[in-house]
Amino acid sequence: MIQDLVVSLVYMAYAIGLMLGMATLFTWVERKQSAVMADRIGANRAYIRIPFTNIKLVAWGLFHGIADGSKMLLKENFTPNTYDRFCYNIAPWLATVPVLLLFAVIPFGGTVYPGHLLDTGFPVLGPFLSEFFGDRSYSMQVANLDAGILVVLAVSGVGILGTMLAGWASNNKFSLLGAARASAQMISYEVTMGLALLSLVVSYGTLELGGMVTEQSKLLFGFLPSWGLFYQPLAFILFLTAAIAENKRAPFDLPECESELVAGFFTEYGAMKMGLFMLSEFIEIVIAAALLVTLFLGGYSLPYLETTGFVFPFGVSLALPHLAVVVLQVVTFLAKVFLAGCFMIQIRWSLPRFRYDQLMDFGWKFLMPLAALNLVATVCVRWFLTRG
Amino acid sequence: MKRDYWNKPSMGLWERLYIFEVLRGLTITGKVFFGNMWKWVTFRKGALTAYYPEEIRSDYSPNNRGRHVLVQREDGKPQCVTCNMCATVCPAYAIEILSAVDSGDEVHPKVPESFEIDYSRCIFCGFCVEACPEDALRMAKETPDFPGFDREKMWSSQEELMSWQPAQNPAKTYPEASAGRGVQP
């Protein structure tokens, strides 16, 4: 039992660390990538001076995230005169916590045998691990739920409450308009997202995210990795669009468009409360990227990597120790999530924004029917295939 | 009735499908991004902007007005006679002059005890150079050491104004002194 607890705690620490770290990294990536795209330099002034020397570590502006975070923590906690105290204070948390919870069901690695990680010949740690864990195996996932994808949809729906409360409670017309837009947009794009996910569920035959990744680690025609992208290309595009719209970022940033609504639903928030909204937005990028990777891009699975090592289709195989396989899987997942997030940021800085009526038209009249059609087509194909 | 605007876009099927235009846009931005990243990886500069204080942009005008130079006579004293005309004409009130008596020099008994320019206020209009009757104040092309974190440290002292060496002599080229006007030594 104590072993399970230890493993769960390690997983939770890893999940939260990964999300916060990635979100902070993405604030930097966003600034730097948009700068490089526009022939600019980007953030490069924050530095850490090594004590007692005059050596300043700039590291391409990586410390800007730390500087921004500490600035927001130290700022005055300004509140408007007339506001609903309870709702106003709870709204940032309602926006952040569901996003943090979402990662619980996403697998970030395959099955791990902690007792077999290190060779027993390894000094101190090797014998200890194998004695403590024995032959136990754990799937690398905080919560291995059977209803994984339903949990994703349910919990991400709670996030809307945060934005709505923020708009209502701060007693400001811009906030209210932003919140109204945000809730309308998120609810309409959730429909598309749900339908796209449903067609995926039909084609995989499971609701469990870990099971989906196992399905995707097989090979198609003997050489192509059987990623969801190749099974459901339309669902991939629909899901990507809906995920960006859920993030409330350009080209779907109607809820917080600066030119009309100051800052949208968090106009009246300052200091770290605003920081929490910002952070939740960037964690949402990480979550959306992680979901995209898990559902469509093979999750943690590297093509041709089995649990014993690489097995290439042309008959060459390379045996690897368990530790190397686990590390490879974790690193693959991180790299895929990072690249998917960078792609979303590229979209955010490339495409112009929709008008509000165009946004609603696009969601309800174009994406929703497409997703429904895709679902029907998937079901038909599935039905013909299973009938024999 | 809703009016049609003169620049109403006419979109074909290709544009209305949207996804292909999205891909085209992403290709354009992606091309710039990867081009710049390749330049960065191969140690070239991808950006068009300059790192300002560390890097001076190369396209300064040849007659750019930069930091002031206090001209010296052959014996190393400043040519300034503290007439205060530059401080009077200065629209930003950036020049502070304190006079002193130099009884050893009969021709130029007034010398500056301190001549200071506040670069946090100077607007580089060049009026002081125009106003100076003695050609004691000139402006060089270069702009070294201007940025700073402390307003108090942006005052330039007389020693600094006399001792810094621009790359070129910022003097205006005068016509040869005519016969009627003798130049005092």
Coordinates of C-alpha atoms in Angstrom, one line a residue:
Chain A
M1 CA 0.0 0.0 0.0
I2 CA 2.7 2.4 1.0
Q3 CA 4.3 1.8 -2.4
D4 CA 1.1 2.9 -4.2
L5 CA 1.0 6.1 -2.1
V6 CA 4.7 6.9 -2.9
V7 CA 4.1 6.3 -6.6
S8 CA 0.9 8.4 -6.6
L9 CA 2.6 11.3 -4.8
V10 CA 5.5 11.2 -7.3
Y11 CA 3.1 11.2 -10.2
M12 CA 1.1 14.1 -8.8
A13 CA 4.2 16.2 -8.1
Y14 CA 5.4 15.4 -11.7
A15 CA 2.0 16.3 -13.2
I16 CA 1.7 19.6 -11.4
G17 CA 5.4 20.5 -11.9
L18 CA 5.1 19.6 -15.6
M19 CA 2.0 21.8 -16.1
L20 CA 3.3 24.8 -14.2
G21 CA 6.8 24.5 -15.7
M22 CA 5.4 24.1 -19.2
A23 CA 3.0 27.0 -18.8
T24 CA 5.8 29.2 -17.6
L25 CA 7.9 28.0 -20.5
F26 CA 5.1 28.7 -22.9
T27 CA 4.8 32.4 -21.8
W28 CA 8.4 32.7 -22.9
V29 CA 7.9 30.6 -26.1
E30 CA 4.9 32.8 -27.0
R31 CA 6.9 36.0 -26.7
K32 CA 10.0 34.7 -28.4
Q33 CA 8.3 32.8 -31.2
S34 CA 6.1 35.8 -32.1
A35 CA 9.2 37.9 -32.1
V36 CA 11.2 35.6 -34.3
M37 CA 8.2 35.3 -36.7
A38 CA 8.1 39.1 -37.0
D39 CA 11.9 39.7 -37.4
R40 CA 12.2 41.0 -33.9
I41 CA 14.4 39.9 -31.0
G42 CA 11.8 39.4 -28.2
A43 CA 12.2 39.3 -24.4
N44 CA 15.9 39.3 -23.6
R45 CA 16.5 41.7 -20.7
A46 CA 15.7 39.8 -17.5
Y47 CA 18.8 38.2 -16.0
I48 CA 20.1 36.5 -12.9
R49 CA 23.3 37.9 -11.5
I50 CA 25.6 35.4 -9.9
P51 CA 26.2 36.7 -6.4
F52 CA 29.4 38.6 -5.7
T53 CA 30.3 38.7 -9.4
N54 CA 29.2 40.8 -12.3
I55 CA 28.3 37.8 -14.5
K56 CA 24.7 38.1 -15.6
L57 CA 22.9 35.0 -16.9
V58 CA 20.4 36.0 -19.6
A59 CA 19.7 32.6 -21.1
W60 CA 17.8 34.0 -24.1
G61 CA 15.3 35.7 -21.8
L62 CA 14.2 32.6 -20.1
F63 CA 14.0 34.3 -16.7
H64 CA 11.3 36.7 -17.9
G65 CA 8.7 34.1 -16.7
I66 CA 10.2 34.3 -13.2
A67 CA 10.3 38.1 -13.3
D68 CA 6.7 38.3 -14.4
G69 CA 5.5 35.9 -11.8
S70 CA 7.3 37.6 -8.9
K71 CA 6.1 41.0 -10.1
M72 CA 2.5 39.8 -10.1
L73 CA 2.9 38.2 -6.7
L74 CA 4.2 41.5 -5.2
K75 CA 1.8 43.9 -6.7
E76 CA -1.0 45.6 -4.8
N77 CA -4.1 43.5 -4.6
F78 CA -6.5 46.0 -6.1
T79 CA -10.2 45.5 -6.0
P80 CA -13.0 47.6 -7.5
N81 CA -15.3 49.5 -5.2
T82 CA -18.5 47.6 -5.8
Y83 CA -18.1 43.9 -6.3
D84 CA -19.4 40.6 -5.0
R85 CA -16.7 39.7 -2.5
F86 CA -17.2 35.9 -2.4
C87 CA -17.7 35.3 -6.1
Y88 CA -15.0 37.8 -7.1
N89 CA -12.4 36.0 -5.0
I90 CA -13.4 32.5 -5.9
A91 CA -13.5 33.0 -9.7
P92 CA -9.8 32.8 -10.4
W93 CA -9.6 29.5 -8.5
L94 CA -12.6 28.2 -10.4
A95 CA -10.8 29.0 -13.6
T96 CA -7.5 27.4 -12.6
V97 CA -8.3 24.3 -10.6
P98 CA -10.3 22.4 -13.2
V99 CA -7.5 23.0 -15.7
L100 CA -5.0 21.6 -13.2
L101 CA -7.3 18.6 -12.5
L102 CA -7.6 17.7 -16.2
F103 CA -4.1 16.4 -16.4
A104 CA -4.9 13.6 -14.0
V105 CA -6.3 11.3 -16.6
I106 CA -3.7 11.9 -19.3
P107 CA -1.1 9.1 -19.4
F108 CA 2.4 10.6 -19.7
G109 CA 4.3 7.3 -20.0
G110 CA 3.7 3.6 -20.5
T111 CA 3.8 0.9 -17.7
V112 CA 6.6 1.2 -15.3
Y113 CA 8.0 -1.4 -13.0
P114 CA 9.8 0.6 -10.3
G115 CA 11.5 -2.5 -8.9
H116 CA 13.1 -3.1 -12.3
L117 CA 14.1 0.4 -13.1
L118 CA 17.7 0.0 -11.8
D119 CA 20.0 -2.9 -12.0
T120 CA 20.3 -4.6 -8.6
G121 CA 24.1 -4.1 -9.0
F122 CA 23.5 -0.3 -8.8
P123 CA 24.9 0.9 -5.4
V124 CA 22.4 1.4 -2.6
L125 CA 19.4 2.5 -4.7
G126 CA 19.2 -0.6 -7.0
P127 CA 18.7 -3.2 -4.2
F128 CA 16.5 -0.8 -2.3
L129 CA 14.1 -0.2 -5.2
S130 CA 13.8 -3.9 -6.1
E131 CA 13.2 -4.8 -2.5
F132 CA 10.7 -2.0 -1.8
F133 CA 8.6 -2.4 -5.0
G134 CA 9.1 -6.0 -5.9
D135 CA 7.3 -6.9 -9.2
R136 CA 4.6 -4.2 -8.9
S137 CA 3.7 -2.4 -12.1
Y138 CA 2.1 1.1 -12.4
S139 CA 0.7 2.8 -15.5
M140 CA 2.2 6.3 -15.6
Q141 CA -1.0 8.2 -15.1
V142 CA -2.2 10.0 -12.0
A143 CA -5.7 8.6 -12.1
N144 CA -6.3 5.5 -14.3
L145 CA -10.0 6.0 -14.9
D146 CA -12.2 4.0 -17.2
A147 CA -14.2 7.0 -18.1
G148 CA -11.1 9.1 -19.0
I149 CA -12.5 11.1 -21.9
L150 CA -15.8 11.8 -20.1
V151 CA -13.9 13.2 -17.2
V152 CA -12.0 15.5 -19.5
L153 CA -15.2 16.9 -21.0
A154 CA -16.9 17.2 -17.6
V155 CA -14.0 18.9 -15.8
S156 CA -13.2 21.2 -18.6
G157 CA -16.8 22.3 -18.6
V158 CA -16.4 23.6 -15.0
G159 CA -13.8 26.0 -16.2
I160 CA -16.5 28.1 -17.9
L161 CA -18.0 28.8 -14.4
G162 CA -14.8 30.6 -13.4
T163 CA -15.0 33.0 -16.4
M164 CA -18.7 33.6 -15.9
L165 CA -18.4 34.3 -12.2
A166 CA -15.4 36.7 -12.9
G167 CA -17.5 38.7 -15.3
W168 CA -20.6 38.9 -13.1
A169 CA -18.9 39.5 -9.8
S170 CA -16.7 42.4 -10.8
N171 CA -19.6 44.7 -11.6
N172 CA -18.2 46.1 -14.8
K173 CA -19.8 46.3 -18.2
F174 CA -16.7 45.2 -20.1
S175 CA -16.3 42.2 -17.8
L176 CA -19.9 41.2 -18.2
L177 CA -19.7 41.4 -22.0
G178 CA -16.5 39.4 -22.0
A179 CA -18.0 36.8 -19.7
A180 CA -21.1 36.5 -21.8
R181 CA -19.1 36.1 -24.9
A182 CA -16.8 33.6 -23.2
S183 CA -19.5 31.4 -22.0
A184 CA -21.4 31.5 -25.3
Q185 CA -18.2 30.6 -27.2
M186 CA -17.0 27.9 -24.8
I187 CA -20.3 26.2 -24.7
S188 CA -20.8 26.2 -28.5
Y189 CA -17.3 24.9 -29.2
E190 CA -17.7 22.2 -26.5
V191 CA -20.4 20.6 -28.6
T192 CA -18.0 20.3 -31.6
M193 CA -15.3 19.0 -29.3
G194 CA -17.6 16.4 -27.8
L195 CA -18.7 15.2 -31.2
A196 CA -15.1 15.0 -32.5
L197 CA -14.1 13.0 -29.4
L198 CA -17.2 10.7 -29.7
S199 CA -16.1 9.7 -33.2
L200 CA -12.7 9.0 -31.8
V201 CA -14.2 6.9 -29.0
V202 CA -16.2 4.9 -31.7
S203 CA -13.1 4.2 -33.8
Y204 CA -11.0 3.2 -30.8
G205 CA -13.8 1.3 -28.9
T206 CA -12.7 2.6 -25.5
L207 CA -13.2 5.6 -23.3
E208 CA -9.9 5.2 -21.5
L209 CA -7.0 7.4 -22.6
G210 CA -4.4 4.9 -21.8
G211 CA -6.2 2.3 -23.9
M212 CA -6.3 4.8 -26.8
V213 CA -2.6 5.3 -26.6
T214 CA -2.0 1.5 -26.6
E215 CA -4.2 1.3 -29.7
Q216 CA -2.1 4.0 -31.4
S217 CA 1.3 2.4 -30.6
K218 CA 0.5 -0.4 -33.1
L219 CA 1.6 -0.2 -36.7
L220 CA -0.6 0.5 -39.7
F221 CA 0.3 -1.4 -42.9
G222 CA 3.4 -2.7 -41.1
F223 CA 5.3 0.6 -41.1
L224 CA 3.1 3.6 -40.5
P225 CA 2.4 4.4 -36.8
S226 CA -1.3 4.0 -36.3
W227 CA -1.9 7.4 -34.9
G228 CA -5.4 8.9 -34.5
L229 CA -4.3 11.5 -37.0
F230 CA -4.3 8.9 -39.8
Y231 CA -7.6 7.3 -38.7
Q232 CA -9.6 10.5 -38.1
P233 CA -8.0 13.4 -39.9
L234 CA -11.2 15.4 -39.9
A235 CA -11.7 14.9 -36.2
F236 CA -8.2 16.0 -35.7
I237 CA -8.8 19.4 -37.4
L238 CA -12.1 19.8 -35.6
F239 CA -10.6 19.0 -32.2
L240 CA -7.7 21.3 -32.8
T241 CA -10.0 24.2 -33.7
A242 CA -12.4 23.5 -30.8
A243 CA -9.4 23.3 -28.4
I244 CA -8.0 26.6 -29.5
A245 CA -11.5 28.1 -29.2
E246 CA -11.8 26.7 -25.7
N247 CA -8.5 28.3 -24.9
K248 CA -10.0 31.7 -25.7
R249 CA -6.9 32.7 -27.8
A250 CA -6.7 34.3 -31.2
P251 CA -8.3 33.7 -33.7
F252 CA -11.0 33.0 -31.1
D253 CA -10.1 35.6 -28.5
L254 CA -13.4 37.4 -28.6
P255 CA -13.9 37.2 -24.8
E256 CA -10.8 39.2 -24.1
C257 CA -10.3 41.3 -27.2
E258 CA -8.4 44.4 -26.2
S259 CA -9.8 46.7 -28.8
E260 CA -13.4 46.4 -27.6
L261 CA -13.4 45.0 -24.1
V262 CA -10.3 46.3 -22.4
A263 CA -9.3 42.8 -21.1
G264 CA -12.7 41.0 -21.2
F265 CA -13.9 39.1 -18.2
F266 CA -10.8 39.8 -16.0
T267 CA -10.7 43.6 -16.6
E268 CA -11.2 44.2 -12.9
Y269 CA -8.7 41.8 -11.6
G270 CA -5.2 42.8 -10.7
A271 CA -2.0 41.3 -9.3
M272 CA -1.9 37.5 -8.9
K273 CA -5.6 37.1 -9.5
M274 CA -5.0 38.3 -13.0
G275 CA -1.9 36.2 -12.9
L276 CA -4.0 33.1 -12.2
F277 CA -6.2 33.8 -15.2
M278 CA -3.1 34.2 -17.3
L279 CA -1.6 31.0 -15.9
S280 CA -4.8 29.1 -16.4
E281 CA -4.8 30.2 -20.0
F282 CA -1.3 28.9 -20.5
I283 CA -1.9 25.7 -18.6
E284 CA -4.9 25.3 -21.0
I285 CA -2.4 25.4 -23.9
V286 CA -0.4 22.6 -22.2
I287 CA -3.6 20.6 -21.5
A288 CA -4.9 21.1 -25.0
A289 CA -1.6 20.1 -26.5
A290 CA -1.4 17.1 -24.2
L291 CA -4.9 16.0 -25.1
L292 CA -4.1 16.5 -28.8
V293 CA -1.0 14.4 -28.5
T294 CA -2.7 11.7 -26.5
L295 CA -5.7 11.4 -28.7
F296 CA -4.3 11.9 -32.2
L297 CA -0.5 11.9 -32.2
G298 CA 0.2 8.6 -30.4
G299 CA 0.7 10.0 -26.8
Y300 CA 3.9 8.8 -25.2
S301 CA 4.5 6.1 -27.8
L302 CA 7.5 6.6 -30.0
P303 CA 7.1 4.8 -33.4
Y304 CA 8.8 1.3 -33.4
L305 CA 9.5 1.5 -29.6
E306 CA 8.2 -1.6 -27.8
T307 CA 8.5 -2.3 -24.1
T308 CA 11.7 -4.2 -24.7
G309 CA 13.3 -1.8 -27.1
F310 CA 13.2 -0.7 -30.7
V311 CA 11.8 -3.1 -33.3
F312 CA 12.1 -1.6 -36.8
P313 CA 9.8 -3.0 -39.6
F314 CA 12.7 -4.1 -41.8
G315 CA 13.8 -6.7 -39.3
V316 CA 16.3 -4.8 -37.2
S317 CA 15.8 -4.6 -33.5
L318 CA 17.6 -3.0 -30.6
A319 CA 17.1 -4.1 -27.0
L320 CA 17.0 -1.4 -24.4
P321 CA 16.9 -1.6 -20.6
H322 CA 13.6 -0.8 -18.8
L323 CA 14.9 2.5 -17.5
A324 CA 15.8 3.7 -21.0
V325 CA 12.4 2.8 -22.4
V326 CA 10.6 4.6 -19.6
V327 CA 12.8 7.7 -20.0
L328 CA 12.3 7.6 -23.8
Q329 CA 8.5 7.5 -23.4
V330 CA 8.4 10.3 -20.9
V331 CA 10.7 12.5 -23.1
T332 CA 8.7 11.7 -26.2
F333 CA 5.5 12.8 -24.5
L334 CA 7.2 16.1 -23.3
A335 CA 8.6 16.8 -26.8
K336 CA 5.3 16.1 -28.5
V337 CA 3.4 18.3 -26.1
F338 CA 6.0 21.1 -26.5
L339 CA 5.8 20.9 -30.3
A340 CA 2.0 20.8 -30.3
G341 CA 1.9 23.8 -28.0
C342 CA 4.3 25.7 -30.3
F343 CA 2.1 24.9 -33.2
M344 CA -0.9 26.4 -31.4
I345 CA 1.1 29.5 -30.6
Q346 CA 2.1 29.7 -34.3
I347 CA -1.6 29.7 -35.2
R348 CA -2.3 32.3 -32.6
W349 CA 0.2 34.7 -34.1
S350 CA -0.7 33.9 -37.8
L351 CA -4.5 34.2 -38.1
P352 CA -6.7 37.2 -37.8
R353 CA -9.6 37.3 -35.4
F354 CA -13.2 36.4 -36.2
R355 CA -16.0 38.9 -35.8
Y356 CA -18.5 37.7 -33.2
D357 CA -21.3 36.7 -35.5
Q358 CA -18.7 34.9 -37.7
L359 CA -17.4 33.1 -34.7
M360 CA -20.9 31.8 -33.8
D361 CA -21.7 30.9 -37.5
F362 CA -18.4 29.1 -37.8
G363 CA -19.0 27.1 -34.6
W364 CA -22.7 26.2 -35.1
K365 CA -23.2 26.2 -38.9
F366 CA -19.9 24.8 -40.1
L367 CA -18.0 22.9 -37.4
M368 CA -20.9 21.3 -35.6
P369 CA -22.5 19.7 -38.8
L370 CA -19.1 18.6 -39.9
A371 CA -18.4 16.9 -36.6
A372 CA -21.8 15.3 -36.6
L373 CA -21.2 14.0 -40.2
N374 CA -17.9 12.7 -39.2
L375 CA -19.5 10.8 -36.3
V376 CA -22.1 9.3 -38.5
A377 CA -19.5 8.2 -41.1
T378 CA -17.3 6.7 -38.4
V379 CA -20.2 4.8 -36.9
C380 CA -21.2 3.5 -40.4
V381 CA -17.7 2.3 -41.2
R382 CA -17.3 0.8 -37.7
W383 CA -20.6 -1.0 -38.1
F384 CA -19.6 -2.5 -41.5
L385 CA -16.2 -3.6 -40.2
T386 CA -17.5 -5.3 -37.0
R387 CA -20.3 -7.0 -38.9
G388 CA -17.6 -8.8 -40.8
Chain B
M1 CA -31.0 47.8 -46.1
K2 CA -27.5 46.7 -45.6
R3 CA -25.0 48.6 -47.9
D4 CA -22.3 46.8 -49.7
Y5 CA -18.9 48.4 -49.3
W6 CA -16.6 49.2 -52.2
N7 CA -14.0 46.8 -50.9
K8 CA -16.3 43.9 -50.2
P9 CA -14.2 40.8 -50.5
S10 CA -15.1 38.4 -53.2
M11 CA -14.1 34.9 -52.1
G12 CA -14.1 31.8 -54.3
L13 CA -14.7 28.3 -53.0
W14 CA -11.1 27.9 -52.2
E15 CA -11.0 30.9 -49.9
R16 CA -14.4 30.1 -48.3
L17 CA -13.2 26.6 -47.4
Y18 CA -10.8 28.6 -45.0
I19 CA -8.6 25.7 -44.1
F20 CA -6.4 26.0 -47.1
E21 CA -6.0 29.8 -46.6
V22 CA -5.1 29.0 -42.9
L23 CA -2.4 26.6 -44.2
R24 CA -1.1 29.3 -46.5
G25 CA -0.9 31.8 -43.7
L26 CA 0.9 29.3 -41.5
T27 CA 3.3 28.5 -44.3
I28 CA 4.2 32.2 -44.6
T29 CA 4.8 32.8 -40.9
G30 CA 6.5 29.4 -40.5
K31 CA 8.9 30.3 -43.4
V32 CA 9.9 33.5 -41.7
F33 CA 10.2 31.7 -38.3
F34 CA 12.4 28.9 -39.6
G35 CA 14.5 31.2 -41.8
N36 CA 15.2 33.4 -38.8
M37 CA 15.9 30.4 -36.6
W38 CA 18.3 29.0 -39.2
K39 CA 20.1 32.3 -39.2
W40 CA 20.3 32.2 -35.4
V41 CA 21.7 28.7 -35.4
T42 CA 24.4 29.7 -37.8
F43 CA 25.4 32.7 -35.7
R44 CA 23.9 35.3 -37.9
K45 CA 21.4 37.9 -36.8
G46 CA 17.8 37.2 -37.8
A47 CA 16.1 40.2 -36.4
L48 CA 16.0 43.7 -37.9
T49 CA 16.0 45.4 -34.5
A50 CA 19.2 46.4 -32.7
Y51 CA 20.1 45.7 -29.1
Y52 CA 20.1 49.4 -28.3
P53 CA 22.7 50.3 -25.8
E54 CA 25.1 47.4 -26.7
E55 CA 24.6 47.8 -30.4
I56 CA 24.3 51.1 -32.3
R57 CA 22.4 51.1 -35.4
S58 CA 24.5 51.6 -38.5
D59 CA 22.3 53.9 -40.4
Y60 CA 22.7 57.1 -38.3
S61 CA 22.7 60.2 -40.4
P62 CA 26.2 61.6 -41.1
N63 CA 25.1 64.9 -39.6
N64 CA 23.4 63.3 -36.6
R65 CA 23.5 65.5 -33.5
G66 CA 24.9 63.4 -30.6
R67 CA 27.0 64.1 -27.5
H68 CA 28.5 67.6 -27.0
V69 CA 32.2 68.4 -27.2
L70 CA 33.7 71.3 -25.3
V71 CA 36.5 72.6 -27.5
Q72 CA 39.9 73.2 -26.0
R73 CA 42.5 75.8 -26.8
E74 CA 46.1 74.8 -27.5
D75 CA 46.9 75.1 -23.8
G76 CA 44.1 72.7 -22.8
K77 CA 41.7 75.3 -21.4
P78 CA 38.1 75.4 -22.6
Q79 CA 37.4 77.8 -25.3
C80 CA 34.1 78.7 -23.5
V81 CA 33.9 82.3 -22.2
T82 CA 30.7 81.7 -20.1
C83 CA 28.6 84.2 -22.0
N84 CA 25.6 81.9 -21.0
M85 CA 24.1 82.3 -24.5
C86 CA 23.8 78.5 -24.9
A87 CA 22.0 78.1 -21.6
T88 CA 19.7 81.0 -22.5
V89 CA 18.7 79.6 -25.9
C90 CA 18.3 76.1 -24.6
P91 CA 14.6 75.2 -24.8
A92 CA 15.0 72.3 -22.4
Y93 CA 17.0 74.3 -19.7
A94 CA 19.5 71.5 -19.8
I95 CA 22.7 73.5 -19.5
E96 CA 24.1 74.8 -16.2
I97 CA 27.2 77.1 -16.3
L98 CA 29.1 78.5 -13.4
S99 CA 31.6 81.3 -14.1
A100 CA 35.0 81.9 -12.6
V101 CA 37.7 84.5 -13.0
D102 CA 41.0 83.4 -14.5
S103 CA 43.3 86.4 -13.6
G104 CA 46.3 84.8 -15.3
D105 CA 44.8 85.1 -18.8
E106 CA 44.3 88.7 -19.9
V107 CA 42.6 87.9 -23.2
H108 CA 40.0 85.5 -21.7
P109 CA 39.4 86.4 -18.0
K110 CA 36.1 84.5 -17.8
V111 CA 36.3 80.8 -17.7
P112 CA 33.7 78.1 -16.7
E113 CA 34.1 76.7 -13.2
S114 CA 31.7 74.1 -14.2
F115 CA 29.8 73.4 -17.4
E116 CA 27.2 70.7 -17.2
I117 CA 24.6 69.3 -19.5
D118 CA 21.7 67.3 -18.2
Y119 CA 21.2 64.5 -20.8
S120 CA 17.9 63.4 -19.3
R121 CA 16.5 66.7 -20.5
C122 CA 18.6 67.6 -23.6
I123 CA 16.5 67.3 -26.8
F124 CA 19.5 67.5 -29.1
C125 CA 18.1 70.4 -31.1
G126 CA 21.6 71.9 -31.6
F127 CA 20.5 75.5 -30.7
C128 CA 23.4 75.8 -28.2
V129 CA 25.9 75.0 -30.9
E130 CA 24.2 77.6 -33.2
A131 CA 24.2 80.2 -30.4
C132 CA 27.8 79.9 -29.3
P133 CA 29.8 82.9 -30.5
E134 CA 33.2 81.3 -29.7
D135 CA 32.7 78.0 -31.4
A136 CA 33.3 76.5 -27.9
L137 CA 30.5 73.9 -28.1
R138 CA 30.1 71.4 -30.8
M139 CA 28.1 68.2 -31.3
A140 CA 29.7 64.9 -32.4
K141 CA 27.9 62.2 -34.4
E142 CA 28.3 59.6 -31.8
T143 CA 26.0 59.0 -28.8
P144 CA 28.0 57.0 -26.3
D145 CA 26.8 56.0 -22.8
F146 CA 23.5 57.8 -22.9
P147 CA 21.1 55.2 -21.4
G148 CA 21.1 54.8 -17.6
F149 CA 18.9 53.8 -14.7
D150 CA 19.5 56.9 -12.6
R151 CA 18.4 60.4 -13.6
E152 CA 21.1 62.0 -11.3
K153 CA 23.8 60.1 -13.2
M154 CA 22.8 61.6 -16.5
W155 CA 24.5 64.9 -15.9
S156 CA 27.6 65.3 -18.0
S157 CA 30.4 67.2 -16.3
Q158 CA 32.9 69.6 -17.8
E159 CA 35.7 67.1 -17.6
E160 CA 33.6 64.5 -19.4
L161 CA 32.5 66.9 -22.1
M162 CA 36.2 68.0 -22.7
S163 CA 37.9 64.7 -22.4
W164 CA 35.8 62.3 -24.5
Q165 CA 37.1 61.8 -28.0
P166 CA 34.7 61.4 -30.9
A167 CA 36.0 59.5 -34.0
Q168 CA 35.9 62.6 -36.1
N169 CA 36.4 66.3 -35.4
P170 CA 32.9 67.7 -35.2
A171 CA 34.0 71.2 -36.2
K172 CA 32.1 73.0 -39.0
T173 CA 34.3 73.8 -41.9
Y174 CA 34.6 77.6 -42.1
P175 CA 35.6 79.7 -45.0
E176 CA 39.1 81.2 -44.7
A177 CA 39.3 84.2 -42.4
S178 CA 38.8 87.2 -44.6
A179 CA 41.2 90.2 -44.4
G180 CA 38.8 92.5 -42.5
R181 CA 38.2 90.2 -39.5
G182 CA 41.2 89.4 -37.4
V183 CA 41.0 86.3 -35.3
Q184 CA 42.1 86.8 -31.7
P185 CA 44.8 84.3 -30.6

